Short mmCIF file of C-alpha atoms in Angstrom, two decimals:
data_model
loop_
_atom_site.label_atom_id
_atom_site.label_comp_id
_atom_site.label_asym_id
_atom_site.label_seq_id
_atom_site.Cartn_x
_atom_site.Cartn_y
_atom_site.Cartn_z
CA MET A 1 0.17 0.03 -0.19
CA ILE A 2 1.50 3.33 -1.02
CA ALA A 3 1.26 5.83 1.53
CA PHE A 4 2.67 9.12 1.51
CA ALA A 5 2.45 12.25 4.15
CA ARG A 6 0.67 15.24 2.91
CA THR A 7 4.04 17.05 4.10
CA ASP A 8 6.08 15.52 1.98
CA THR A 9 7.52 17.48 -1.17
CA SER A 10 9.16 15.05 -3.07
CA LEU A 11 8.30 14.49 -6.19
CA VAL A 12 6.30 11.07 -6.20
CA ALA A 13 4.76 12.37 -3.44
CA ARG A 14 3.45 15.64 -5.13
CA TRP A 15 2.54 13.24 -8.01
CA TRP A 16 0.69 10.63 -5.62
CA TRP A 17 -1.39 13.76 -3.87
CA THR A 18 -1.75 15.67 -7.21
CA VAL A 19 -3.01 12.77 -9.79
CA ASP A 20 -6.31 11.64 -10.47
CA ARG A 21 -6.09 8.21 -8.48
CA VAL A 22 -9.54 7.22 -9.48
CA ALA A 23 -8.57 7.23 -13.07
CA LEU A 24 -5.41 6.03 -12.81
CA LEU A 25 -6.95 2.58 -11.03
CA LEU A 26 -9.64 2.04 -13.89
CA ILE A 27 -6.67 2.33 -16.30
CA LEU A 28 -4.51 -0.27 -14.61
CA LEU A 29 -8.15 -2.48 -13.94
CA LEU A 30 -8.25 -2.60 -17.81
CA VAL A 31 -4.59 -3.07 -18.78
CA LEU A 32 -5.06 -6.32 -16.26
CA ALA A 33 -8.78 -7.25 -17.84
CA GLY A 34 -6.63 -7.21 -21.19
CA ILE A 35 -4.45 -9.71 -19.90
CA VAL A 36 -6.40 -11.88 -19.11
CA LEU A 37 -8.80 -11.13 -22.16
CA THR A 38 -5.63 -12.05 -24.35
CA MET A 39 -5.44 -15.14 -22.06
CA ALA A 40 -8.91 -16.26 -22.85
CA ALA A 41 -8.73 -14.88 -26.87
CA SER A 42 -5.49 -15.76 -27.85
CA PRO A 43 -4.39 -19.39 -27.78
CA ALA A 44 -6.43 -20.52 -30.48
CA VAL A 45 -4.87 -17.89 -32.75
CA ALA A 46 -1.39 -18.91 -31.89
CA ASN A 47 -2.36 -22.74 -32.10
CA ARG A 48 -3.38 -21.66 -35.75
CA ILE A 49 -0.49 -20.25 -36.55
CA GLY A 50 1.93 -22.87 -34.93
CA ALA A 51 3.09 -20.34 -32.07
CA PRO A 52 3.21 -21.74 -28.45
CA THR A 53 -0.37 -21.61 -26.67
CA TYR A 54 0.67 -18.55 -24.39
CA HIS A 55 2.81 -16.91 -27.22
CA PHE A 56 0.74 -13.59 -27.46
CA VAL A 57 0.14 -13.77 -23.50
CA ILE A 58 3.46 -13.62 -22.75
CA ARG A 59 4.58 -10.81 -25.00
CA GLN A 60 1.45 -8.55 -24.04
CA ALA A 61 2.23 -9.03 -20.49
CA LEU A 62 6.25 -8.25 -21.55
CA PHE A 63 4.43 -4.96 -23.29
CA VAL A 64 2.41 -4.19 -19.93
CA ILE A 65 5.79 -3.06 -17.82
CA PRO A 66 6.84 -0.60 -20.45
CA ALA A 67 3.86 0.84 -21.05
CA VAL A 68 3.07 1.32 -17.42
CA LEU A 69 6.28 3.04 -16.82
CA VAL A 70 6.11 5.15 -19.63
CA MET A 71 2.29 6.43 -18.52
CA ILE A 72 3.65 7.05 -14.79
CA GLY A 73 6.25 8.71 -16.11
CA LEU A 74 4.79 11.03 -18.34
CA SER A 75 2.21 11.86 -15.68
CA LEU A 76 4.92 13.30 -13.45
CA LEU A 77 5.55 16.17 -15.69
CA ASN A 78 4.14 19.50 -15.87
CA PRO A 79 2.31 21.51 -18.64
CA ASP A 80 5.60 22.84 -19.84
CA GLN A 81 7.23 19.52 -19.84
CA VAL A 82 3.96 18.07 -21.95
CA LYS A 83 4.42 20.68 -24.28
CA SER A 84 7.82 19.63 -25.11
CA ALA A 85 7.56 15.79 -25.11
CA GLY A 86 4.71 16.27 -27.38
CA ALA A 87 6.84 18.06 -30.17
CA ILE A 88 9.67 15.77 -29.59
CA GLY A 89 7.23 13.29 -29.97
CA PHE A 90 5.45 14.27 -32.90
CA GLY A 91 8.86 14.70 -34.77
CA LEU A 92 10.42 11.53 -34.05
CA PHE A 93 7.30 9.23 -34.71
CA LEU A 94 5.89 11.43 -37.65
CA LEU A 95 9.22 11.08 -39.70
CA LEU A 96 8.93 6.93 -38.64
CA LEU A 97 5.37 7.34 -40.58
CA ALA A 98 7.21 9.00 -43.34
CA LEU A 99 9.79 5.81 -43.78
CA VAL A 100 7.02 3.63 -43.26
CA PRO A 101 6.41 3.47 -47.18
CA VAL A 102 10.31 2.82 -47.61
CA VAL A 103 11.04 0.66 -44.56
CA GLY A 104 7.73 -0.67 -43.68
CA THR A 105 6.65 -4.27 -43.72
CA GLU A 106 3.49 -5.41 -45.26
CA ILE A 107 1.20 -7.19 -43.32
CA LYS A 108 -2.53 -8.07 -45.04
CA GLY A 109 -1.96 -6.05 -47.86
CA ALA A 110 -1.02 -2.68 -45.31
CA ARG A 111 2.45 -1.27 -44.75
CA GLN A 112 1.94 0.26 -41.53
CA TRP A 113 5.18 -1.59 -39.35
CA ILE A 114 8.51 -0.92 -39.00
CA GLY A 115 10.41 -3.99 -37.82
CA ALA A 116 13.29 -4.06 -35.57
CA GLY A 117 14.13 -8.16 -34.51
CA PRO A 118 11.27 -9.02 -32.93
CA ILE A 119 9.38 -6.11 -32.43
CA ALA A 120 7.53 -4.48 -34.90
CA LEU A 121 6.49 -0.79 -34.08
CA GLN A 122 3.42 1.24 -35.94
CA PRO A 123 4.26 4.69 -35.99
CA SER A 124 0.87 5.97 -36.44
CA GLU A 125 -0.37 4.53 -33.20
CA PHE A 126 2.36 6.76 -31.43
CA VAL A 127 2.25 9.99 -33.64
CA ARG A 128 -1.67 10.47 -32.81
CA PRO A 129 -1.29 11.25 -29.30
CA PHE A 130 1.54 13.57 -29.59
CA PHE A 131 -0.16 15.06 -32.41
CA CYS A 132 -2.77 15.93 -30.07
CA ILE A 133 -0.72 17.64 -27.67
CA VAL A 134 1.28 19.92 -30.58
CA THR A 135 -2.03 20.40 -32.27
CA ALA A 136 -3.08 22.06 -28.76
CA TRP A 137 -0.40 23.93 -28.52
CA ALA A 138 -0.76 25.58 -31.88
CA LEU A 139 -4.57 26.23 -31.52
CA ALA A 140 -3.93 27.76 -28.01
CA ASP A 141 -1.09 30.33 -29.55
CA ALA A 142 -3.69 31.07 -32.26
CA ARG A 143 -6.09 32.15 -29.89
CA VAL A 144 -4.09 34.29 -27.43
CA ARG A 145 -2.58 36.00 -30.58
CA ARG A 146 -5.95 36.36 -32.57
CA ASN A 147 -4.83 35.09 -36.06
CA LEU A 148 -4.69 32.05 -38.41
CA THR A 149 -1.26 31.19 -38.08
CA GLY A 150 -1.87 28.76 -35.32
CA TYR A 151 -5.08 27.19 -37.12
CA LEU A 152 -3.02 26.51 -40.55
CA VAL A 153 -0.28 25.02 -38.72
CA THR A 154 -2.93 22.57 -37.36
CA VAL A 155 -3.92 22.09 -41.15
CA ALA A 156 -0.56 21.66 -42.13
CA MET A 157 0.33 18.57 -39.79
CA LEU A 158 -2.84 17.10 -40.19
CA VAL A 159 -2.55 16.76 -43.67
CA ALA A 160 1.21 15.75 -42.84
CA VAL A 161 -0.08 12.78 -40.42
CA VAL A 162 -3.25 11.66 -43.00
CA GLY A 163 -1.21 11.90 -45.68
CA PHE A 164 1.39 9.41 -44.32
CA ILE A 165 -1.29 7.10 -43.11
CA VAL A 166 -3.63 7.48 -46.05
CA ALA A 167 -0.49 5.80 -48.22
CA GLN A 168 -0.24 2.76 -45.84
CA PRO A 169 -3.15 2.61 -46.38
CA ASP A 170 -5.56 2.81 -43.16
CA PHE A 171 -8.20 4.13 -43.50
CA GLY A 172 -9.65 3.61 -40.18
CA MET A 173 -6.83 5.00 -38.12
CA THR A 174 -7.27 8.19 -40.76
CA MET A 175 -10.95 8.60 -39.39
CA LEU A 176 -9.16 8.54 -35.61
CA VAL A 177 -7.01 11.09 -36.53
CA LEU A 178 -9.28 13.64 -38.25
CA GLY A 179 -12.21 13.11 -35.66
CA THR A 180 -9.72 13.80 -32.99
CA TRP A 181 -8.25 17.00 -34.45
CA SER A 182 -12.04 17.89 -34.89
CA ILE A 183 -12.83 17.97 -31.54
CA GLN A 184 -10.05 19.86 -30.86
CA VAL A 185 -10.43 22.38 -32.74
CA PHE A 186 -14.16 22.61 -32.11
CA VAL A 187 -13.32 23.03 -28.52
CA ALA A 188 -11.00 26.12 -29.66
CA GLY A 189 -13.80 28.02 -31.33
CA LEU A 190 -12.99 27.06 -34.93
CA PRO A 191 -13.45 30.36 -37.33
CA TRP A 192 -16.72 29.35 -39.48
CA ILE A 193 -14.89 29.88 -42.65
CA LEU A 194 -12.63 27.18 -41.80
CA VAL A 195 -15.53 24.85 -39.76
CA ALA A 196 -16.91 24.45 -43.78
CA LEU A 197 -13.76 23.90 -44.76
CA VAL A 198 -12.94 21.29 -42.20
CA VAL A 199 -16.51 19.87 -43.13
CA GLY A 200 -16.16 19.74 -46.70
CA GLY A 201 -12.21 18.52 -46.50
CA GLY A 202 -13.86 15.16 -44.50
CA LEU A 203 -16.72 14.52 -46.64
CA ALA A 204 -14.60 14.95 -49.79
CA GLY A 205 -11.79 12.35 -47.91
CA LEU A 206 -14.75 9.68 -47.41
CA VAL A 207 -15.75 10.10 -51.06
CA GLY A 208 -12.79 10.06 -51.96
CA GLY A 209 -11.72 6.64 -50.09
CA TYR A 210 -14.61 5.09 -51.21
CA LEU A 211 -13.96 5.33 -54.80
CA MET A 212 -10.01 5.23 -54.75
CA LEU A 213 -9.63 2.14 -52.36
CA ASP A 214 -11.41 -0.95 -53.33
CA HIS A 215 -11.27 -2.25 -49.40
CA VAL A 216 -12.93 0.55 -48.02
CA ALA A 217 -15.59 0.49 -50.75
CA SER A 218 -15.93 -3.25 -49.86
CA ARG A 219 -16.40 -2.88 -46.14
CA ILE A 220 -18.80 0.29 -46.56
CA ASP A 221 -21.11 -1.73 -49.24
CA ARG A 222 -21.11 -4.71 -47.08
CA PHE A 223 -22.05 -2.53 -43.86
CA LEU A 224 -25.09 -1.18 -45.74
CA ASP A 225 -26.21 -4.19 -47.85
CA PRO A 226 -24.81 -7.26 -45.82
CA ALA A 227 -25.71 -9.23 -48.60
CA SER A 228 -23.36 -7.42 -50.98
CA GLY A 229 -20.47 -9.45 -49.94
CA ASP A 230 -18.79 -11.78 -46.97
CA ASN A 231 -19.95 -10.64 -43.74
CA TYR A 232 -18.36 -13.81 -42.28
CA GLN A 233 -16.49 -11.81 -39.38
CA ILE A 234 -19.36 -9.31 -37.91
CA MET A 235 -22.02 -12.44 -38.03
CA THR A 236 -19.66 -14.49 -36.12
CA SER A 237 -19.15 -11.59 -33.71
CA LEU A 238 -22.63 -11.21 -33.28
CA SER A 239 -23.75 -14.80 -32.98
CA ALA A 240 -20.94 -15.15 -30.16
CA ILE A 241 -22.23 -11.51 -28.33
CA GLN A 242 -25.85 -13.37 -28.38
CA ASN A 243 -24.65 -16.63 -26.90
CA GLY A 244 -23.04 -14.96 -24.44
CA GLY A 245 -25.96 -13.52 -22.59
CA LEU A 246 -25.83 -12.16 -19.28
CA ILE A 247 -23.15 -13.48 -17.58
CA GLY A 248 -21.37 -15.37 -20.38
CA ARG A 249 -20.74 -18.89 -21.00
CA GLY A 250 -17.73 -19.11 -19.11
CA PRO A 251 -13.44 -18.56 -19.28
CA GLY A 252 -12.36 -20.68 -22.00
CA GLU A 253 -15.69 -21.88 -23.26
CA GLY A 254 -15.84 -19.68 -26.15
CA LEU A 255 -15.96 -20.44 -29.69
CA VAL A 256 -15.60 -17.72 -31.45
CA LYS A 257 -12.00 -17.29 -30.58
CA ALA A 258 -11.35 -20.43 -32.46
CA VAL A 259 -12.58 -19.38 -35.97
CA LEU A 260 -12.34 -15.47 -35.93
CA PRO A 261 -8.38 -14.84 -36.82
CA ASP A 262 -8.62 -11.47 -35.27
CA ALA A 263 -10.20 -12.45 -32.16
CA HIS A 264 -7.65 -11.44 -30.15
CA THR A 265 -7.35 -7.83 -31.53
CA ASP A 266 -10.09 -6.59 -33.59
CA PHE A 267 -13.10 -8.64 -32.27
CA ILE A 268 -11.93 -8.76 -28.38
CA PHE A 269 -14.98 -7.49 -27.23
CA ALA A 270 -17.19 -10.40 -28.96
CA VAL A 271 -14.87 -12.77 -26.94
CA THR A 272 -15.50 -11.01 -23.52
CA ALA A 273 -19.07 -10.88 -24.39
CA GLU A 274 -19.38 -15.30 -25.12
CA GLU A 275 -17.06 -15.92 -22.30
CA PHE A 276 -18.22 -13.43 -19.15
CA GLY A 277 -21.22 -12.04 -20.22
CA ALA A 278 -23.17 -8.87 -20.85
CA LEU A 279 -22.54 -7.64 -17.27
CA ALA A 280 -18.42 -8.26 -17.92
CA CYS A 281 -18.93 -5.70 -21.27
CA LEU A 282 -21.38 -3.05 -19.48
CA LEU A 283 -18.57 -2.97 -16.48
CA MET A 284 -15.51 -2.42 -19.48
CA ILE A 285 -17.80 0.45 -20.69
CA ALA A 286 -18.33 2.50 -17.57
CA ALA A 287 -14.38 1.68 -17.00
CA PHE A 288 -13.70 3.34 -20.20
CA GLY A 289 -16.21 5.98 -19.62
CA GLY A 290 -15.10 6.62 -15.87
CA ILE A 291 -12.14 7.69 -17.57
CA ILE A 292 -12.93 9.84 -19.48
CA LEU A 293 -15.63 11.45 -17.63
CA ARG A 294 -13.06 11.80 -14.62
CA GLY A 295 -10.68 13.55 -17.02
CA TYR A 296 -13.35 16.16 -18.63
CA MET A 297 -14.25 16.85 -15.10
CA ARG A 298 -11.05 17.89 -13.91
CA MET A 299 -10.65 19.54 -17.89
CA MET A 300 -13.46 21.80 -16.89
CA GLN A 301 -11.83 23.44 -13.88
CA GLU A 302 -8.35 24.32 -15.96
CA ARG A 303 -8.11 28.00 -17.06
CA ASP A 304 -5.02 27.09 -19.15
CA LEU A 305 -6.16 26.65 -22.89
CA PHE A 306 -3.80 24.68 -23.65
CA VAL A 307 -4.72 22.32 -21.02
CA VAL A 308 -8.40 21.98 -21.99
CA LEU A 309 -7.14 21.61 -25.78
CA ALA A 310 -5.08 18.95 -25.09
CA VAL A 311 -7.11 17.22 -22.67
CA SER A 312 -10.15 17.11 -24.55
CA GLY A 313 -7.89 15.47 -27.88
CA LEU A 314 -6.50 13.01 -25.77
CA LEU A 315 -9.61 11.73 -24.00
CA GLY A 316 -11.69 12.06 -27.49
CA SER A 317 -8.91 9.77 -28.88
CA PHE A 318 -9.15 7.48 -26.37
CA GLY A 319 -12.74 7.13 -26.50
CA LEU A 320 -13.43 7.65 -30.33
CA GLN A 321 -10.92 4.02 -30.62
CA ALA A 322 -12.98 1.98 -28.00
CA PHE A 323 -16.41 3.32 -29.44
CA ILE A 324 -15.03 2.21 -33.14
CA ASN A 325 -13.79 -1.08 -31.71
CA MET A 326 -17.04 -1.90 -29.97
CA GLY A 327 -19.06 -0.46 -33.00
CA VAL A 328 -18.08 -2.56 -34.97
CA ALA A 329 -17.99 -5.76 -32.89
CA VAL A 330 -21.71 -5.19 -32.59
CA HIS A 331 -22.16 -3.99 -36.62
CA LEU A 332 -23.01 -0.43 -35.56
CA MET A 333 -20.33 0.71 -38.48
CA PRO A 334 -17.67 -1.11 -41.20
CA THR A 335 -14.78 -3.08 -39.97
CA THR A 336 -12.15 -0.84 -39.77
CA GLY A 337 -9.44 -3.03 -38.07
CA MET A 338 -8.86 -0.48 -34.82
CA THR A 339 -7.79 -2.11 -31.66
CA LEU A 340 -9.57 -1.83 -28.32
CA PRO A 341 -7.62 0.38 -26.29
CA LEU A 342 -5.60 -1.28 -23.34
CA ILE A 343 -7.49 -4.45 -24.21
CA SER A 344 -6.70 -5.88 -27.15
CA TYR A 345 -3.08 -7.66 -28.00
CA GLY A 346 -0.46 -5.45 -29.28
CA GLY A 347 2.12 -3.56 -28.24
CA SER A 348 2.29 -0.48 -30.16
CA SER A 349 -1.47 0.08 -29.15
CA LEU A 350 -0.93 -0.91 -25.89
CA VAL A 351 2.52 1.89 -24.78
CA ALA A 352 0.89 4.47 -27.13
CA THR A 353 -2.09 4.53 -25.42
CA ALA A 354 -0.53 4.61 -22.05
CA ALA A 355 1.38 7.62 -23.50
CA GLY A 356 -1.25 9.60 -24.34
CA LEU A 357 -3.03 8.41 -20.97
CA GLY A 358 -0.10 9.41 -19.09
CA MET A 359 -0.16 13.27 -20.46
CA MET A 360 -3.92 13.45 -19.99
CA LEU A 361 -3.15 12.42 -16.24
CA ALA A 362 -0.10 15.35 -15.98
CA LEU A 363 -1.98 18.08 -17.32
CA THR A 364 -5.43 17.36 -14.73
CA ARG A 365 -3.66 16.94 -11.77
CA ARG A 366 -4.83 18.70 -8.95
CA ARG A 367 -1.74 21.13 -8.30
CA TYR A 368 -1.91 23.07 -11.73
CA LEU A 369 -5.48 23.73 -11.04
CA GLU A 370 -4.76 25.13 -7.62
CA GLY A 371 -2.10 27.35 -9.57
CA THR A 372 0.60 25.40 -7.63
CA ARG A 373 2.71 24.91 -10.58
#
């Protein structure tokens, strides 16, 4: 049990008394749930590819260590240090994102990864939280200086990030980045002329993706008209959720993981529903909602516009990603290949999400709200 006196002025003690410990606990519980659910979903996948039974479980458990260290380390920072970390992180991972088409590894028709021995890094996952920080910094500066320069800077950064991600191609991540940026510019009070440009650009991008990318068109067509193509994954996911009922079939008793190739990543929500039931799914959703609501509640007490915009983007990105993954599993939206943050297997997703949440925890610490920076 961690215990610090309120008179203790050490860095860790001040962090303990000022960080949102409820949000931190919910995050750690979701990370723990991710290991449990990876253990439930991945052995069948590992056996299909000839890997050891607990291959994915062991790797996910190993990813947890750097993820938690990154989250705690970033949560110790003050707002100015978060800005610096955001700028450095954005520059580094944007460079890696630009290198993906050249040195990246192609998996399932998409080139999204940079391999380094047994480790594969997905730069698009990492660039997203740092993009939230630099966007918030530029937008806050634009509001203070009352000019359009900051807005134009964010548009330029958005075009660069989206351009590299579309080239992979990864339409789901593109939509997530656009959605996150839209949340931030909405909170910042985007001028109406730019609102029109954003809406028009978003619609043009959606239509362009549909017309130019066959896999995007196929997914949208199958979502709108299930009879137009193969909807095996979605139908299987829905069947698993229905079979799980209220309390599930029991740990290890699910069938969906044996037939869905991405049961441990894209469709881990279906595995949860089948083996642990609707109640477990509702508890998971409540945990996601609790993190987001607590972050926004603390943000609403903040007077620093940068903090407001950064937290809005970080929590918006986190919430949108969770909604998209669960929405796909219950057929509320087309398949996107999006992981469930903190839950799905994947080192890049876990560590990048932890980095974003670590910066969110740093920016919502009570000492900032009380003016004792």
